[in-house]
mmCIF file of C-alpha atoms in Angstrom:
data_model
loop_
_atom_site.group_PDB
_atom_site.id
_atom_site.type_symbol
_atom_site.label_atom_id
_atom_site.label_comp_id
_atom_site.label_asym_id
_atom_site.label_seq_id
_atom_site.Cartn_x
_atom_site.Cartn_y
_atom_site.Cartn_z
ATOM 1 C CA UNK A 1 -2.573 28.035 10.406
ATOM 2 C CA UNK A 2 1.104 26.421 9.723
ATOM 3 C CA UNK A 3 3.424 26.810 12.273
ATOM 4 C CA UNK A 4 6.895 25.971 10.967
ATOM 5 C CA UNK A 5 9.924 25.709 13.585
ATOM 6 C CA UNK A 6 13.694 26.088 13.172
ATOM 7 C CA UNK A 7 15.585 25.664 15.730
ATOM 8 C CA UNK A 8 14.479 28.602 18.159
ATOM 9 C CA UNK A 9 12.711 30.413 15.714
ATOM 10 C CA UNK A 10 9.045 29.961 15.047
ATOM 11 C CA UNK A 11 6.725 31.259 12.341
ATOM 12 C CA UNK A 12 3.245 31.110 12.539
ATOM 13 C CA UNK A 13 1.039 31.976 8.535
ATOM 14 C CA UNK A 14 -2.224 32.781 9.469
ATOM 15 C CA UNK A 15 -4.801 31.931 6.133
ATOM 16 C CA UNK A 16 -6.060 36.092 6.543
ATOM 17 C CA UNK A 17 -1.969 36.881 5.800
ATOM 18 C CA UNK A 18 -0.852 37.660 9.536
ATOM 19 C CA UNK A 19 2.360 36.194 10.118
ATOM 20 C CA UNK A 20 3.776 36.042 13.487
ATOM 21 C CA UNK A 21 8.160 35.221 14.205
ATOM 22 C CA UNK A 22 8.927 34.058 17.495
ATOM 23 C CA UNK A 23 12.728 33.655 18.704
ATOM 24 C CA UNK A 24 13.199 33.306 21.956
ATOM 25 C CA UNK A 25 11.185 35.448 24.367
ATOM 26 C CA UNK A 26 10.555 38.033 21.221
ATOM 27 C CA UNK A 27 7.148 37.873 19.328
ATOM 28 C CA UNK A 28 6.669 40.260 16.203
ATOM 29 C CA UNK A 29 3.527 40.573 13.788
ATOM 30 C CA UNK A 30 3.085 41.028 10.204
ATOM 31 C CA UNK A 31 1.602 39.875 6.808
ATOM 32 C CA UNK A 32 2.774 37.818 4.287
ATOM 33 C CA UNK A 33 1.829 37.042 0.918
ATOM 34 C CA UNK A 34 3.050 35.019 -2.196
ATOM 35 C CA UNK A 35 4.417 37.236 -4.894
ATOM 36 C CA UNK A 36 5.873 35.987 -8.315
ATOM 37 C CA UNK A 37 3.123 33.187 -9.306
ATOM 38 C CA UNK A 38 3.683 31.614 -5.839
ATOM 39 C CA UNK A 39 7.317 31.149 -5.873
ATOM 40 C CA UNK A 40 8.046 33.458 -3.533
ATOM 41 C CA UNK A 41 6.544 35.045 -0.153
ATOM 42 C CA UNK A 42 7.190 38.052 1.240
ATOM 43 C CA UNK A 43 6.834 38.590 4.974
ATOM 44 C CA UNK A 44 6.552 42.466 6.290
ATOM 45 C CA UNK A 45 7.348 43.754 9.843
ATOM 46 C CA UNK A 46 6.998 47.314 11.222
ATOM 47 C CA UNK A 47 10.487 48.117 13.143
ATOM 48 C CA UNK A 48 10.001 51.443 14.957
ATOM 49 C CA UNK A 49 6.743 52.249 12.846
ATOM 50 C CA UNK A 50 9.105 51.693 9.233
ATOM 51 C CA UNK A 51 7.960 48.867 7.321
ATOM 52 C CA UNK A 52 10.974 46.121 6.229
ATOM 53 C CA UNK A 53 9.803 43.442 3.271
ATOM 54 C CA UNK A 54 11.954 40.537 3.085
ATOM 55 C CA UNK A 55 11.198 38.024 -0.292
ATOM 56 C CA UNK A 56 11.871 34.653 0.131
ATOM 57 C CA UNK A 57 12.009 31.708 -2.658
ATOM 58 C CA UNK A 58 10.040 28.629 -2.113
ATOM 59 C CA UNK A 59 12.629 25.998 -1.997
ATOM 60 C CA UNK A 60 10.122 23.185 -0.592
ATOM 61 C CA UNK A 61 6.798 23.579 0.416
ATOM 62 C CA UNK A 62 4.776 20.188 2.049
ATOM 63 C CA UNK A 63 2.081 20.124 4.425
ATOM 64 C CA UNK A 64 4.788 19.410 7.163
ATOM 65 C CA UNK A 65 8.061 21.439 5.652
ATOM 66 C CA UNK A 66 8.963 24.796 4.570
ATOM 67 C CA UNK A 67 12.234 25.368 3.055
ATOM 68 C CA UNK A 68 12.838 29.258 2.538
ATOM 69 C CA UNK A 69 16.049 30.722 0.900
ATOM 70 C CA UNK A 70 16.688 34.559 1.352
ATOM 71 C CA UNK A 71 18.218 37.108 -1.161
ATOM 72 C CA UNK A 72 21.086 36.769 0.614
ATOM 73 C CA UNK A 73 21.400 32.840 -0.408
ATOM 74 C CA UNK A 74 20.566 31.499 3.726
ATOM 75 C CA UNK A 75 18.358 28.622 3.335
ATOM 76 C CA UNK A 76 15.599 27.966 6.086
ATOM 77 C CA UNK A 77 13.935 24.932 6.729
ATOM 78 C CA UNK A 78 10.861 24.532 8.912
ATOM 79 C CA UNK A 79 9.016 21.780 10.322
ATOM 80 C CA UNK A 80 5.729 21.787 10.984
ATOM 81 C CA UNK A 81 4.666 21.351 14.654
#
């Protein structure tokens, strides 16, 4: 399990590819896996039963930080808790 925090927002990677998002008082569920030889993970939620895929790059990745960058260029970072 690694639980990463930013700010409000909280991800939890489960090792059987569940990921959970948490910001605020709102919880949603969905899977993640690496994709391009582990450079990149892509997290999927269901919104109103239609899957959305987001692919992040793997800007940093320790046992206590994740830094994420979206396609959009936003960078992420995460600490563990």
């Amino acid at each position: 399990i690694t639980t990463a925090d930013n700010d409000d927002e909280i991800l939890t990677f489960e090792k059987d590819g569940t990921v959970k998002a948490t910001d605020g008082s709102t919880t949603i569920s969905g899977t993640w896996e690496f994709i391009s030889d582990k450079e990149k993970v892509r997290t999927t939620y269901e919104f109103f039963d239609t899957p959305i895929s987001v692919d992040f790059t793997i800007l940093r990745l320790k046992s206590k930080e994740l830094w994420l960058q979206d396609e959009d260029d936003e960078i992420y970072k995460y600490e563990a808790k």
